[in-house]
mmCIF file of C-alpha atoms in Angstrom:
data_model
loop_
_atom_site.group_PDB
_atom_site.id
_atom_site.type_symbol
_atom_site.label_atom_id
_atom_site.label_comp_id
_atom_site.label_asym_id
_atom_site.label_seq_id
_atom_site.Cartn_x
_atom_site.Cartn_y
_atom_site.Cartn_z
ATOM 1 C CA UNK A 1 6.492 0.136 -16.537
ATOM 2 C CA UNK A 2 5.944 2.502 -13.933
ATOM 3 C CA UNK A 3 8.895 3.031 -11.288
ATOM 4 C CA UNK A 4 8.576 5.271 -8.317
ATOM 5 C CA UNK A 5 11.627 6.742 -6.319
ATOM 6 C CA UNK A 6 11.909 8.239 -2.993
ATOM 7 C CA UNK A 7 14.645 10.406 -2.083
ATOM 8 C CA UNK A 8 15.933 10.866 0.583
ATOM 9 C CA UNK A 9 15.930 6.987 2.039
ATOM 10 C CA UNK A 10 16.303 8.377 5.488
ATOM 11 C CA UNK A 11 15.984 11.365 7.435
ATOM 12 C CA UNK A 12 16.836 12.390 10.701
ATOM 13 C CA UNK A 13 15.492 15.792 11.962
ATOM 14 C CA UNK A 14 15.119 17.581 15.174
ATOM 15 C CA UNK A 15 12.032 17.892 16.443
ATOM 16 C CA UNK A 16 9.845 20.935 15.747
ATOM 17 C CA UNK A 17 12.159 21.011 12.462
ATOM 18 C CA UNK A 18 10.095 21.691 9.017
ATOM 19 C CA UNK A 19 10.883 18.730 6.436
ATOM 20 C CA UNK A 20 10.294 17.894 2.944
ATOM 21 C CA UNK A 21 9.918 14.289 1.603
ATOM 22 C CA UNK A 22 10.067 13.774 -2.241
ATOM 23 C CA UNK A 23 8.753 11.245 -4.505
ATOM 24 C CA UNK A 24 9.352 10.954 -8.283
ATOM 25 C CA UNK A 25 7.245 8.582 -10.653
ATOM 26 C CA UNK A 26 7.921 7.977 -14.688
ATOM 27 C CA UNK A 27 4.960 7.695 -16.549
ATOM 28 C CA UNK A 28 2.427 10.489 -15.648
ATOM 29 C CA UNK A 29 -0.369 9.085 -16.823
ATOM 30 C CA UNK A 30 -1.338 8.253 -13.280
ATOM 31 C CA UNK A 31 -5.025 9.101 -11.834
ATOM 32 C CA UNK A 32 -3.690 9.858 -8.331
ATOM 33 C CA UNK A 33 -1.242 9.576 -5.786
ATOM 34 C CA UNK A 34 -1.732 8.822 -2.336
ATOM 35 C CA UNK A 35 0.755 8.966 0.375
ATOM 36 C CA UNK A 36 1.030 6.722 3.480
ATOM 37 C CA UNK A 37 3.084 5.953 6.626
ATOM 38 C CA UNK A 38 3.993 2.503 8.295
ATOM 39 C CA UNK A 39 4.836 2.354 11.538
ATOM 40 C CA UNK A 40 7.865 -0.980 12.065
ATOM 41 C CA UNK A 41 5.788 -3.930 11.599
ATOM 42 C CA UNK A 42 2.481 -2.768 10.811
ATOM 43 C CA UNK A 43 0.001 -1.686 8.047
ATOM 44 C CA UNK A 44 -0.046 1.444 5.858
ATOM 45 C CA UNK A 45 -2.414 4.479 7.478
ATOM 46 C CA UNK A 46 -3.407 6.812 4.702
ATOM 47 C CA UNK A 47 -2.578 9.972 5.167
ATOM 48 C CA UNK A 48 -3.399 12.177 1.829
ATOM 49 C CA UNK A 49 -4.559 11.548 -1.394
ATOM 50 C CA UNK A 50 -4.204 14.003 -4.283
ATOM 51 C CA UNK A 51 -6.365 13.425 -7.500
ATOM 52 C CA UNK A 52 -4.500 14.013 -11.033
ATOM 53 C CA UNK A 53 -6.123 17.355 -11.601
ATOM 54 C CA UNK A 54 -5.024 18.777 -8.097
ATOM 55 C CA UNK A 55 -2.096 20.588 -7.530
ATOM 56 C CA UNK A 56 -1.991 20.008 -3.498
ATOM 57 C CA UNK A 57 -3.783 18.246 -0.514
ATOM 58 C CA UNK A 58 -3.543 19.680 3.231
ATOM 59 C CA UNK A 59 -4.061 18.015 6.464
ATOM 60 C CA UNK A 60 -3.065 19.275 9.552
ATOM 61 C CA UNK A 61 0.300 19.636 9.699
ATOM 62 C CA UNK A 62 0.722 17.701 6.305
ATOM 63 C CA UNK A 63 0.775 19.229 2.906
ATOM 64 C CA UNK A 64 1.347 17.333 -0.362
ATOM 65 C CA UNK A 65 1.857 18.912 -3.896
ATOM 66 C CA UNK A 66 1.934 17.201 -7.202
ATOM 67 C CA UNK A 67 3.430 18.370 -10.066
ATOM 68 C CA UNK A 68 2.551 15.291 -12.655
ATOM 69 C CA UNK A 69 4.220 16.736 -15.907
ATOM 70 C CA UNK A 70 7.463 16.761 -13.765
ATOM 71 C CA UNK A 71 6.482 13.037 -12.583
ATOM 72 C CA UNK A 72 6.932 14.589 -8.875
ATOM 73 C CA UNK A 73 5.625 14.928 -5.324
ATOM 74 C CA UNK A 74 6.552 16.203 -2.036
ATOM 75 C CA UNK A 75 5.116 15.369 1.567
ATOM 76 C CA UNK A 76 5.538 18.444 3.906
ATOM 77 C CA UNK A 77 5.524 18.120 7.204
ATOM 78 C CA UNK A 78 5.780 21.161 9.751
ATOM 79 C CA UNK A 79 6.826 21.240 13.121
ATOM 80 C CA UNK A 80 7.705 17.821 13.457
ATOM 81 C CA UNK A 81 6.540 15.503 16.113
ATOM 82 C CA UNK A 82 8.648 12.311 17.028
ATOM 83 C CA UNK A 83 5.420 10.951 16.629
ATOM 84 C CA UNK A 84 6.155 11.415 13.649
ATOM 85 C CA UNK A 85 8.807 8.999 13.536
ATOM 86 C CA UNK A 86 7.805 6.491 10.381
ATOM 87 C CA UNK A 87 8.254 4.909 7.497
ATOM 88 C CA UNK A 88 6.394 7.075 4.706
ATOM 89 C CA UNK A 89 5.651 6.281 1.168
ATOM 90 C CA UNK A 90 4.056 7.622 -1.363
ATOM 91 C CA UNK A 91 2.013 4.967 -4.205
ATOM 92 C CA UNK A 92 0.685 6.090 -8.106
ATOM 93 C CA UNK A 93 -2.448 4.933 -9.250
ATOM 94 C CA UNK A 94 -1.730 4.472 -12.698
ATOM 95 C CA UNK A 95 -4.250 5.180 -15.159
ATOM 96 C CA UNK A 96 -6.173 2.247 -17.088
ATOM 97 C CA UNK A 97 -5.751 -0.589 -14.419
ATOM 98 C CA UNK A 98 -6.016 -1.151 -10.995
ATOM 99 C CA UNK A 99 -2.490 -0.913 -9.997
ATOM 100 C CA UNK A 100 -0.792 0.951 -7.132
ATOM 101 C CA UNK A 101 2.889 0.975 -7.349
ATOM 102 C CA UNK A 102 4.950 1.827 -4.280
ATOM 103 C CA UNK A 103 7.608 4.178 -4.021
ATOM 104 C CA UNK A 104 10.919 3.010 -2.300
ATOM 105 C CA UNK A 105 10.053 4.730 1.157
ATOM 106 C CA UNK A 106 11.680 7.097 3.109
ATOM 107 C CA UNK A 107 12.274 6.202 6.823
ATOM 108 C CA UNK A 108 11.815 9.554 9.151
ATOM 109 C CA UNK A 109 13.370 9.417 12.575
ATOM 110 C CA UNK A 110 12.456 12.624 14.440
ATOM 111 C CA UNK A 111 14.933 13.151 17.190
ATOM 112 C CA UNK A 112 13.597 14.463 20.704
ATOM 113 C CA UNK B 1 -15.962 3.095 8.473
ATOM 114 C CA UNK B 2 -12.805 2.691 6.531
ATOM 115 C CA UNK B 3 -11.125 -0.481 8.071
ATOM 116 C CA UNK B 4 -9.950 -2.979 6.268
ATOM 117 C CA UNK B 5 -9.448 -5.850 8.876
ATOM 118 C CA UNK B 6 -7.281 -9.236 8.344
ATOM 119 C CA UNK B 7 -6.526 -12.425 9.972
ATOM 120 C CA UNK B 8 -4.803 -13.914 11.602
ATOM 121 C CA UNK B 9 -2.216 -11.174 12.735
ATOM 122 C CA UNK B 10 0.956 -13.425 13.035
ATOM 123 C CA UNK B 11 1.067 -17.357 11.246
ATOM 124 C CA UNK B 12 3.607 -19.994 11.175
ATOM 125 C CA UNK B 13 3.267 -22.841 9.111
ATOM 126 C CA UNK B 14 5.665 -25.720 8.128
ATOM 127 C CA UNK B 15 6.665 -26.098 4.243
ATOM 128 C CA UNK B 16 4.010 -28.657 3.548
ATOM 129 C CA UNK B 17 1.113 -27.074 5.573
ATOM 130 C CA UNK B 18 -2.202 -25.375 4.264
ATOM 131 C CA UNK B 19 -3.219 -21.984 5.379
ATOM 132 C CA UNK B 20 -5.502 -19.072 4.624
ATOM 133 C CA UNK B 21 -5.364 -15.461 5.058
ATOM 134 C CA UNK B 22 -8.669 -13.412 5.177
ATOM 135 C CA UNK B 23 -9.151 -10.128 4.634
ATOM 136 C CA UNK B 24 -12.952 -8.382 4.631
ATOM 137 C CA UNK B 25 -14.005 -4.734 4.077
ATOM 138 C CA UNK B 26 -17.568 -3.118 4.375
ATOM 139 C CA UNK B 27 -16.792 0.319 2.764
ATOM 140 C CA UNK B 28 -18.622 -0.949 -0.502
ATOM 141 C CA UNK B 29 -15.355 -1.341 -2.575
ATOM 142 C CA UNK B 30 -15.212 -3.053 -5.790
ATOM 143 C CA UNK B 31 -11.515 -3.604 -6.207
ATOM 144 C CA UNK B 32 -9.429 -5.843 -3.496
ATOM 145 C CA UNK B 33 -5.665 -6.496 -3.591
ATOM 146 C CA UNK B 34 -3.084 -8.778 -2.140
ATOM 147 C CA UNK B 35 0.688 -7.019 -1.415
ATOM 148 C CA UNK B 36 3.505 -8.756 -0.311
ATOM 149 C CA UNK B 37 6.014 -7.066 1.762
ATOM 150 C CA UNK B 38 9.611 -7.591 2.903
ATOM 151 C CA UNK B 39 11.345 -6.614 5.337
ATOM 152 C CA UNK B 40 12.921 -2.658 4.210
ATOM 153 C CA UNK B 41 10.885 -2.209 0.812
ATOM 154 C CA UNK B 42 8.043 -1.533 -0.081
ATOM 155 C CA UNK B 43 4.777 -3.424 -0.997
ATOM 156 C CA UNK B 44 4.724 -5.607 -3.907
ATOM 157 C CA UNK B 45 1.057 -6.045 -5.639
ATOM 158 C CA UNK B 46 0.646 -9.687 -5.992
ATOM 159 C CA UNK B 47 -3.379 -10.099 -7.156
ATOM 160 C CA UNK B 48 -6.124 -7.460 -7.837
ATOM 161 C CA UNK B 49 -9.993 -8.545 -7.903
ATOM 162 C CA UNK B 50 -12.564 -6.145 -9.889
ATOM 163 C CA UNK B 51 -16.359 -6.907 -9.045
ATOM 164 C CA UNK B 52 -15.194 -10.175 -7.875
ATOM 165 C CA UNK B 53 -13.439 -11.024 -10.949
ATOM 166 C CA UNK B 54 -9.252 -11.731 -10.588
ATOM 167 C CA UNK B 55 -8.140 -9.056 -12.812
ATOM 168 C CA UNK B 56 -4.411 -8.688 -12.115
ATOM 169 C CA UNK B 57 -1.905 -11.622 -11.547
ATOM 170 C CA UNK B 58 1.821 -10.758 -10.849
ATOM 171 C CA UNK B 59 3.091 -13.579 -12.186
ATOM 172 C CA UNK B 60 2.775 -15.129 -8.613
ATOM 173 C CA UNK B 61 3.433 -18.580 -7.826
ATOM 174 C CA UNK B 62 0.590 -21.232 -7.731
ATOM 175 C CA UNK B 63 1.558 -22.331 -3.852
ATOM 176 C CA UNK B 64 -0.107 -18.610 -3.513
ATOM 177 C CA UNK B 65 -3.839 -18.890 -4.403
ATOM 178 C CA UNK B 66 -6.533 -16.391 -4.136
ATOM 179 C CA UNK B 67 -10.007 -16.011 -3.695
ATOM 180 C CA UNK B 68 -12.937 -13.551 -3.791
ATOM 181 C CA UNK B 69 -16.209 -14.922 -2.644
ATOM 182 C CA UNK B 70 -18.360 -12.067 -2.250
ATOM 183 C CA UNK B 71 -17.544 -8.248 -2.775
ATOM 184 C CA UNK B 72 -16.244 -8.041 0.998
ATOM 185 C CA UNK B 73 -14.255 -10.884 1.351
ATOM 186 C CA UNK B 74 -11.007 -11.626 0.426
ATOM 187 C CA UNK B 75 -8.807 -14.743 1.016
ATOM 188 C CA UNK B 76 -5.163 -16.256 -0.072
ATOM 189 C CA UNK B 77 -4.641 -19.609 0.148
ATOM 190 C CA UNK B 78 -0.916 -20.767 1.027
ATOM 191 C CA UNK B 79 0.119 -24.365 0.303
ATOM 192 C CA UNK B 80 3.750 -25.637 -0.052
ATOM 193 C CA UNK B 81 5.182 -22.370 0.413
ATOM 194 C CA UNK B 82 8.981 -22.027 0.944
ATOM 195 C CA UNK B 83 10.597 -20.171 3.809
ATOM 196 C CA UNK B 84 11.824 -17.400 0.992
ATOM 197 C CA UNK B 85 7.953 -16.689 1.685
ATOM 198 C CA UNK B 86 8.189 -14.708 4.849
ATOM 199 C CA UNK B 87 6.902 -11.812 5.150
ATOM 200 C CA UNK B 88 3.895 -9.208 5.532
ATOM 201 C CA UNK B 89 0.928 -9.780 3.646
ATOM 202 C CA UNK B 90 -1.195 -7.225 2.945
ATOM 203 C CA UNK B 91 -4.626 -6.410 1.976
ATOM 204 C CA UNK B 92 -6.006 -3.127 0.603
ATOM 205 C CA UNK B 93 -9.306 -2.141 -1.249
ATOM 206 C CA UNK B 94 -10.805 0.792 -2.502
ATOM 207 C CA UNK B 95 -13.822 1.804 -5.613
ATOM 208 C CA UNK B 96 -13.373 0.967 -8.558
ATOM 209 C CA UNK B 97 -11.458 3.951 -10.511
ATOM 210 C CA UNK B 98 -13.144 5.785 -13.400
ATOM 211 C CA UNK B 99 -13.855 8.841 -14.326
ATOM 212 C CA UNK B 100 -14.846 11.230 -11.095
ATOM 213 C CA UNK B 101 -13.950 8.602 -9.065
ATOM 214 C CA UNK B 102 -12.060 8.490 -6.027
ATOM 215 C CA UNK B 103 -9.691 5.715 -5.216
ATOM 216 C CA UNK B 104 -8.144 6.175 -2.216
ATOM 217 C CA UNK B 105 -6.983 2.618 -1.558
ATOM 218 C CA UNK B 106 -7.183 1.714 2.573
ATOM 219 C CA UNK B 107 -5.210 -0.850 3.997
ATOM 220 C CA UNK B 108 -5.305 -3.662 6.909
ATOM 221 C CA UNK B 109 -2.739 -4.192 9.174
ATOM 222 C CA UNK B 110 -0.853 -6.894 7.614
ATOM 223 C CA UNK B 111 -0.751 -10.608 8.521
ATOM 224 C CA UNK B 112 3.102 -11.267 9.506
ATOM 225 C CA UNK B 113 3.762 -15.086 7.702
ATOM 226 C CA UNK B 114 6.644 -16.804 8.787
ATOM 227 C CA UNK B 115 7.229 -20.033 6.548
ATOM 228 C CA UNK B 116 9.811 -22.754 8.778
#
């Protein structure tokens, strides 16, 4: 069974800080992994996806690298925004089915 | 257009009341899943469709019963439910994965259930 672990489970940064989010998954035979962020209350926004045979996906000020021998990701985020300020997690597709398992989140609070 | 739109946005329903959730998509997607979400953690996959077809159960209760009527539409249909039940329900959908594919999955914003 596939379990996916976020560390750290919060962060705090000041803004304009550069900050690295990690994300570690067991079974590598995955066919992506896609990271989001959820704002309190709401739905999940896509923000990158990164196919099985990539080793990184940029945009903007996000980059996200994938190392799937390792089983691990990271979310990099520069110059942080507190618009930043989120809930982000990162989700496997695991190979053969339809499944998307969730990581256990990390909750980023970007301090003004 | 990548929006994955449900209703209703907020629903409170009594333990012996009978509801529905709807979710719809018109990106052309062939797979369409229910989460459940608590309060702190993440999403929980409850049900996957693929071309229509119920393809994943989570070993979810039967007061929690979905539906796929055409490739765009999705529904849940609540009956009996327990207030343990609360929470955000969400739908996602995205192609069909295969080789060359991509499945990025999109989300809606979540119906918010609250079970009294």
């Amino acid at each position: 069974k596939q379990e996916v672990t976020q560390i750290p489970a919060a962060l705090s940064v000041p803004e304009g800080e550069n900050l690295v989010l990690n994300c570690s998954f067991t079974d590598s035979a995955i066919y992506n992994l896609q990271w989001f962020r959820q704002d309190p209350g709401k739905g999940l926004t896509s923000l990158l996806l990164i196919q099985s045979s990539q080793r990184e996906q940029t945009s903007g000020r996000l980059n996200a690298s994938l190392d799937k021998s390792s089983g691990r990701s990271t979310l990099y985020i520069a110059a942080s925004q507190p618009g930043d300020s989120a809930t982000y997690l990162c989700a496997v597709f695991n190979f053969g089915n339809e499944k998307l398992t969730f990581g256990t989140g990390t909750r980023l609070t970007i301090i003004p | 257009d990548t929006e994955v739109t449900q209703t209703p946005k907020h629903l409170v329903m009594g333990m012996t009341n009978k509801k529905s959730l709807k979710c719809e998509q018109h990106m052309g997607h062939r797979a369409m899943y229910w989460y459940k979400q608590k309060a702190k953690k993440p999403p929980e996959l409850m049900f996957v469709y693929s071309y229509e077809k119920l393809s994943i159960n989570e070993s979810v209760p039967s007061r929690f019963s979905p539906e796929c009527p055409n490739s765009s539409l999705l529904n849940l249909h609540l009956h009996a439910l327990q207030p343990e039940d609360s929470a955000l329900y969400l739908c996602a959908s995205s192609p069909i994965s295969g080789q060359g594919r991509n499945t990025e999955a999109f989300f809606g914003q979540g119906t918010r259930l609250t079970v009294v």
